[in-house]
Short mmCIF file of C-alpha atoms in Angstrom, two decimals:
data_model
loop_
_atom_site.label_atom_id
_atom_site.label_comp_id
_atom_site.label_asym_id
_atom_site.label_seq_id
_atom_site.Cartn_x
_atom_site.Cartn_y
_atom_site.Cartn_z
CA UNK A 11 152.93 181.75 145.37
CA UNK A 12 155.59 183.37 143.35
CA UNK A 13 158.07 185.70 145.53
CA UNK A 14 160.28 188.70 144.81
CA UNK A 15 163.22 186.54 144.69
CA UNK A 16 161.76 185.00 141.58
CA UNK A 17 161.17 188.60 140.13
CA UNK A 18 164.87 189.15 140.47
CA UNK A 19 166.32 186.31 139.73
CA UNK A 20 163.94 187.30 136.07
CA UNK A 21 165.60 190.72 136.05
CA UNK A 22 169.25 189.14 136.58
CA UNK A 23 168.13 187.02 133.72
CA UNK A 24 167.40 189.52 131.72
CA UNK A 25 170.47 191.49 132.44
CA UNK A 26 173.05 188.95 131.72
CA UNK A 27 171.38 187.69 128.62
CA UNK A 28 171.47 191.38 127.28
CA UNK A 29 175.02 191.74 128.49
CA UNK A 30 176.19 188.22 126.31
CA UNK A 31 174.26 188.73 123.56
CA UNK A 32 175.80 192.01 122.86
CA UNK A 33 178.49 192.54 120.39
CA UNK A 34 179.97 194.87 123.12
CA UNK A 35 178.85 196.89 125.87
CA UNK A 36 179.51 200.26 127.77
CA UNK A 37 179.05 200.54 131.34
CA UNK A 38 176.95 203.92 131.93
CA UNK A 39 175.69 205.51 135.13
CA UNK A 40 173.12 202.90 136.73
CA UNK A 41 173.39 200.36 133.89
CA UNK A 42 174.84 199.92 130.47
CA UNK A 43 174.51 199.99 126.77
CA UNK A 44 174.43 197.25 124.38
CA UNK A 45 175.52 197.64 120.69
CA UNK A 46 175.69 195.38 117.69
CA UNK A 47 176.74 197.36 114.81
CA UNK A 48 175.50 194.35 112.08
CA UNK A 49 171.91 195.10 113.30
CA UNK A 50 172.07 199.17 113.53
CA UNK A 51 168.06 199.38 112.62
CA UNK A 52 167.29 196.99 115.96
CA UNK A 53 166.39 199.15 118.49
CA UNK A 54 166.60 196.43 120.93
CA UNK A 55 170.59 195.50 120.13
CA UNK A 56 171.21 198.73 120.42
CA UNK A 57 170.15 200.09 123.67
CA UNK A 58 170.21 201.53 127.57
CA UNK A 59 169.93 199.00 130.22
CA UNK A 60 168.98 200.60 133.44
CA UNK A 61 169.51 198.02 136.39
CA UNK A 62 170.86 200.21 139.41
CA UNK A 63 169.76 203.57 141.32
CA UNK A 64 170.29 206.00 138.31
CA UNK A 65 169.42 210.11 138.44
CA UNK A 66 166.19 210.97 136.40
CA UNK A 67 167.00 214.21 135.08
CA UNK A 68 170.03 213.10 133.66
CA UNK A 69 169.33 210.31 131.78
CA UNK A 70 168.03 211.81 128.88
CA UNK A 71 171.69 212.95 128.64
CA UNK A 72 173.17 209.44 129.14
CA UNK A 73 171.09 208.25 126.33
CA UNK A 74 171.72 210.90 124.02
CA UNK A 75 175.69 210.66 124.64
CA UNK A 76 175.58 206.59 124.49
CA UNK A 77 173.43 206.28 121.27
CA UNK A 78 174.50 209.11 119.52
CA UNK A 79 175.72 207.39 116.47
CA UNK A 80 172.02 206.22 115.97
CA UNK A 81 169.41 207.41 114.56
CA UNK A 82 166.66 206.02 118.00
CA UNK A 83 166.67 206.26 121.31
CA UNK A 84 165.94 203.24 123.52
CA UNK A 85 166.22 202.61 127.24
CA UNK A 86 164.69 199.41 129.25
CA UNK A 87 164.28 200.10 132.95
CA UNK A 88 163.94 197.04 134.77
CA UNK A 89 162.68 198.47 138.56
CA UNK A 90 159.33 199.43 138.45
CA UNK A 91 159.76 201.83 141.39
CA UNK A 92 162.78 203.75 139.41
CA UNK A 93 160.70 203.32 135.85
CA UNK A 94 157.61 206.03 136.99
CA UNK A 95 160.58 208.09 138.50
CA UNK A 96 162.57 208.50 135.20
CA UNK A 97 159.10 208.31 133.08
CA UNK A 98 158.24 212.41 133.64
CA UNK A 99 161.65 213.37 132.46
CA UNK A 100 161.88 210.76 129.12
CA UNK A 101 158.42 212.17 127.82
CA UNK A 102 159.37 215.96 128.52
CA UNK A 103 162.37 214.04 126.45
CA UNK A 104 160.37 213.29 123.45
CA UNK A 105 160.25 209.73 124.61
CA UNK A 106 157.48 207.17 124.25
CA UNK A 107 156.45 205.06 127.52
CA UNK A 108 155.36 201.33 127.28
CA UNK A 109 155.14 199.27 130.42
CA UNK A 110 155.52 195.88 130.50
CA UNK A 111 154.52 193.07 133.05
CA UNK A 112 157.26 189.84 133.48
CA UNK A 113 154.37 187.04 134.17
CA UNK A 114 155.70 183.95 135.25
CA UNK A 115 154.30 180.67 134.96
CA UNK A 116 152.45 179.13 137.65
CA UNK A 117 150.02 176.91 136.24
CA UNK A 118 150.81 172.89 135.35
CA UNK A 119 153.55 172.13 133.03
CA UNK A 120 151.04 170.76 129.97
CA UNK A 121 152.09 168.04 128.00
CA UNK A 122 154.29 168.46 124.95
CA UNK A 123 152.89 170.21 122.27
CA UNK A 124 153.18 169.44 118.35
CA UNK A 125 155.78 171.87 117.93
CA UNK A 126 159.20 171.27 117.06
CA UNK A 127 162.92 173.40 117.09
CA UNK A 128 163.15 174.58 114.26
CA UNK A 129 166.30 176.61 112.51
CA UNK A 130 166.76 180.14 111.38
CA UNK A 131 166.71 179.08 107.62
CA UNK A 132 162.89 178.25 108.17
CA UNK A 133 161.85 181.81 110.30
CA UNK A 134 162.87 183.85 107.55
CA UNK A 135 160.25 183.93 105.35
CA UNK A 136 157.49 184.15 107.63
CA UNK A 137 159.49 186.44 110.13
CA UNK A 138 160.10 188.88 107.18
CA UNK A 139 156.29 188.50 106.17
CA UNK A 140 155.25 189.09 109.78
CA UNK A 141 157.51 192.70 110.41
CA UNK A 142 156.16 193.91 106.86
CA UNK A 143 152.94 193.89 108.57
CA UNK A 144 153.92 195.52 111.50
CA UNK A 145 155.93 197.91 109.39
CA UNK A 146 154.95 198.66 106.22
CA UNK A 147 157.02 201.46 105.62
CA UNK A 148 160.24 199.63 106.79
CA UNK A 149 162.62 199.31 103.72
CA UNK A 150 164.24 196.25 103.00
CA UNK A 151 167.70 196.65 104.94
CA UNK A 152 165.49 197.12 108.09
CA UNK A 153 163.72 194.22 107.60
CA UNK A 154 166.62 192.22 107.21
CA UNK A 155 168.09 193.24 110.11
CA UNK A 156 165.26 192.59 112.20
CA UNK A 157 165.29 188.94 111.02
CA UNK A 158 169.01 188.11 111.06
CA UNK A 159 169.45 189.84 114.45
CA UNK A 160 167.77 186.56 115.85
CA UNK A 161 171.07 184.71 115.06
CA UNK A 162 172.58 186.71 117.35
CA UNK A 163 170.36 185.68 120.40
CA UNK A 164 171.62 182.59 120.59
CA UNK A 165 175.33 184.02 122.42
CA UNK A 166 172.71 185.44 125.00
CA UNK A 167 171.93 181.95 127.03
CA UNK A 168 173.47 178.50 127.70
CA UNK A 169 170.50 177.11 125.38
CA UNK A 170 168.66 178.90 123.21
CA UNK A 171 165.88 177.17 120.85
CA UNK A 172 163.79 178.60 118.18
CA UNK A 173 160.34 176.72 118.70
CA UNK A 174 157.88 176.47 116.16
CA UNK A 175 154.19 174.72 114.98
CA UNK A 176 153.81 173.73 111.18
CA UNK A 177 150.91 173.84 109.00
CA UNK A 178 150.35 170.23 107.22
CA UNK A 179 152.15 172.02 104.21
CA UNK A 180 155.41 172.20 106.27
CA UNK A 181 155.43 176.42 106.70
CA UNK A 182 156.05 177.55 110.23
CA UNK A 183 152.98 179.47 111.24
CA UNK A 184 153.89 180.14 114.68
CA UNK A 185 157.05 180.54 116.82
CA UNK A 186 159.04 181.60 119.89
CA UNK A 187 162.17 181.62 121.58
CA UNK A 188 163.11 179.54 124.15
CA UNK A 189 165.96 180.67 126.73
CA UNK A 190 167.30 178.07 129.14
CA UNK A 191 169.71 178.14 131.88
CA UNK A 192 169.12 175.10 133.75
CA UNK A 193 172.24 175.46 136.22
CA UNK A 194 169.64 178.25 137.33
CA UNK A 195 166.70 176.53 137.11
CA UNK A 196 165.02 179.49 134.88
CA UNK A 197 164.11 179.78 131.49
CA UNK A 198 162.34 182.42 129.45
CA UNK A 199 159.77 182.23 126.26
CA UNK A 200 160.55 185.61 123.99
CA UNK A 201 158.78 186.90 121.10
CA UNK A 202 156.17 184.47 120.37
CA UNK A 203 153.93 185.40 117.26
CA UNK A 204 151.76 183.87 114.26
CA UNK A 205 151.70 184.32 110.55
CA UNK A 206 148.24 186.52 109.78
CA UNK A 207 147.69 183.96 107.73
CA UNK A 208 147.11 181.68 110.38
CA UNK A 209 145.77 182.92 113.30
CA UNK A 210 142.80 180.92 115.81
CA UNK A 211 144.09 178.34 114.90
CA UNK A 212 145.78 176.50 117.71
CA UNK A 213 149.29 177.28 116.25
CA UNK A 214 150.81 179.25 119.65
CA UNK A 215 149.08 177.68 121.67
CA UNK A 216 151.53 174.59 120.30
CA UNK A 217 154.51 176.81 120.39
CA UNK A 218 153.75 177.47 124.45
CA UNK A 219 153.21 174.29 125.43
CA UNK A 220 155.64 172.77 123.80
CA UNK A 221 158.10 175.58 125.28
CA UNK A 222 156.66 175.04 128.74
CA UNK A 223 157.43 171.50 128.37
CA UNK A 224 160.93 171.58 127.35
CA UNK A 225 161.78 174.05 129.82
CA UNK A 226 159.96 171.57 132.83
CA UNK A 227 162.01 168.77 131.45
CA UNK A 228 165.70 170.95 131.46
CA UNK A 229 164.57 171.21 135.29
CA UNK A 230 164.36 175.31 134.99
CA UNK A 231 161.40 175.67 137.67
CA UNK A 232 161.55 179.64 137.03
CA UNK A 233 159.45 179.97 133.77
CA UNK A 234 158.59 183.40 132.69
CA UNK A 235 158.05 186.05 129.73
CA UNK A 236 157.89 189.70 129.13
CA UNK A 237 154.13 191.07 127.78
CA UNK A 238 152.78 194.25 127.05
CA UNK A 239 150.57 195.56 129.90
CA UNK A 240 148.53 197.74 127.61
CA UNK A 241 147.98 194.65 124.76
CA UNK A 242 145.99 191.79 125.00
CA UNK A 243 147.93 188.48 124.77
CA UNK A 244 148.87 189.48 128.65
CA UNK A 245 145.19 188.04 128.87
CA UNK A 246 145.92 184.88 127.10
CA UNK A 247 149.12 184.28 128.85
CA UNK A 248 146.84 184.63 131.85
CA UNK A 249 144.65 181.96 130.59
CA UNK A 250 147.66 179.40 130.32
CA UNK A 251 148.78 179.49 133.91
CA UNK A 252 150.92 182.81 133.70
CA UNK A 253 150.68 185.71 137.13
CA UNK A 254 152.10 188.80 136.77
CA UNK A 255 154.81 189.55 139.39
CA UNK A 256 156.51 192.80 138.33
CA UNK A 257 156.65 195.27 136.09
CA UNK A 258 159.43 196.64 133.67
CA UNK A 259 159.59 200.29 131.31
CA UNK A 260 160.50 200.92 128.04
CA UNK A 261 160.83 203.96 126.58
CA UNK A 262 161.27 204.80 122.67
CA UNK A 263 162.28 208.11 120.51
CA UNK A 264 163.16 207.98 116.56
CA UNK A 265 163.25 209.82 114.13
#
């Protein structure tokens, strides 16, 4: 049965690869921020990491002060228990709340899948396809950075692979991010999507196992990923051996 030490040992995950992927950090009352000034328009490089006891009502303030330079507002609260506490205050803020569950893996390891590693120089084109979709008002610069920031993910783990499942043309309809740490035993999947173009069609299903499968075989017994509690794939992951254990909050202002 998965325990709360395996929640926590997720969050410390979490925390640490946040902290070294960074370009540099500030330590703020009950966490940190993270900044990487080549990726300004990434909300998630640039953002509020709440991991310790931190006071409600004044973390509006925090944020404000830390991100200033920026033109959003993002803080990740990883405690459940303190996430509802600081979620009445953010909203009076003007912030958005998501919720988010950490599922970890408890199903059989399945056999390797057809996908392979694949290398930045063959995401971009379908990763810059794939956020015009989600954003079609996002001007190019944007875009750009929400591609190349994926570079930069690869300071935040011992191993980090880019997994992905081909069509029989050779374009990568499907992909994910491995993150190992196998002196740890864990490892987490990140951001795993599919080309419109080619969805139902077996592609991420590829990309999972062949992620599980890797991660089994680096000896990281600790397998987990993050998914939206209020969107569906939380249902799929459910379907290929995945529990939810804990719960983590997001919250989101722009302008």
């Amino acid at each position: 049965m998965p325990t709360t030490s395996e929640l926590q040992r997720s969050y410390s995950f979490l925390v640490t690869f946040a902290r070294r992927q960074a370009a540099r950090t500030v330590e703020l009352p009950g966490g940190f921020a993270v900044y990487d000034d080549a990726f300004a328009h990434s909300r998630a490089d640039n953002q509020v990491f709440v991991d310790a006891a931190v006071d409600p009502e004044a973390l509006p303030a925090v944020a404000d002060e830390a991100l200033r330079h920026l033109a959003h507002r993002m803080i990740t609260i990883l405690d459940d228990a303190t996430g509802r506490a600081c979620a009445e205050p953010l909203v009076r803020a003007g912030y958005t709340h998501s919720r988010y569950l950490v599922m970890l893996h408890t199903g059989p390891v399945p056999p390797d899948g057809p996908a392979e590693e694949v290398d930045l120089d063959a995401l971009r084109a379908p990763l810059a396809r794939r956020w015009r979709g989600f954003l079609p008002d996002a001007d190019d610069e944007v875009v750009r950075h929400l591609v190349e920031r994926r570079e930069a993910r690869r300071r935040g783990a011992d191993v980090v692979r880019f997994i992905g499942a081909r069509t029989p043309e050779g374009e990568v309809a499907s992909w994910a991010d491995l993150y190992l740490d196998p002196a740890e035993g864990l490892a987490q999947i990140e951001d795993l999507v599919t080309s419109e173009t080619h969805l139902r069609r077996g592609h991420a299903d590829a990309v999972l196992a062949t992620a599980l499968r890797r991660a089994a075989d680096a000896d990281c017994g600790t397998r987990f990923l993050i998914a939206d509690a209020a969107d569906w794939p939380r249902e799929w992951y459910g379907r290929r051996g995945f529990t939810d254990i804990g719960r983590l909050h997001c919250f989101d202002r722009g302008w």
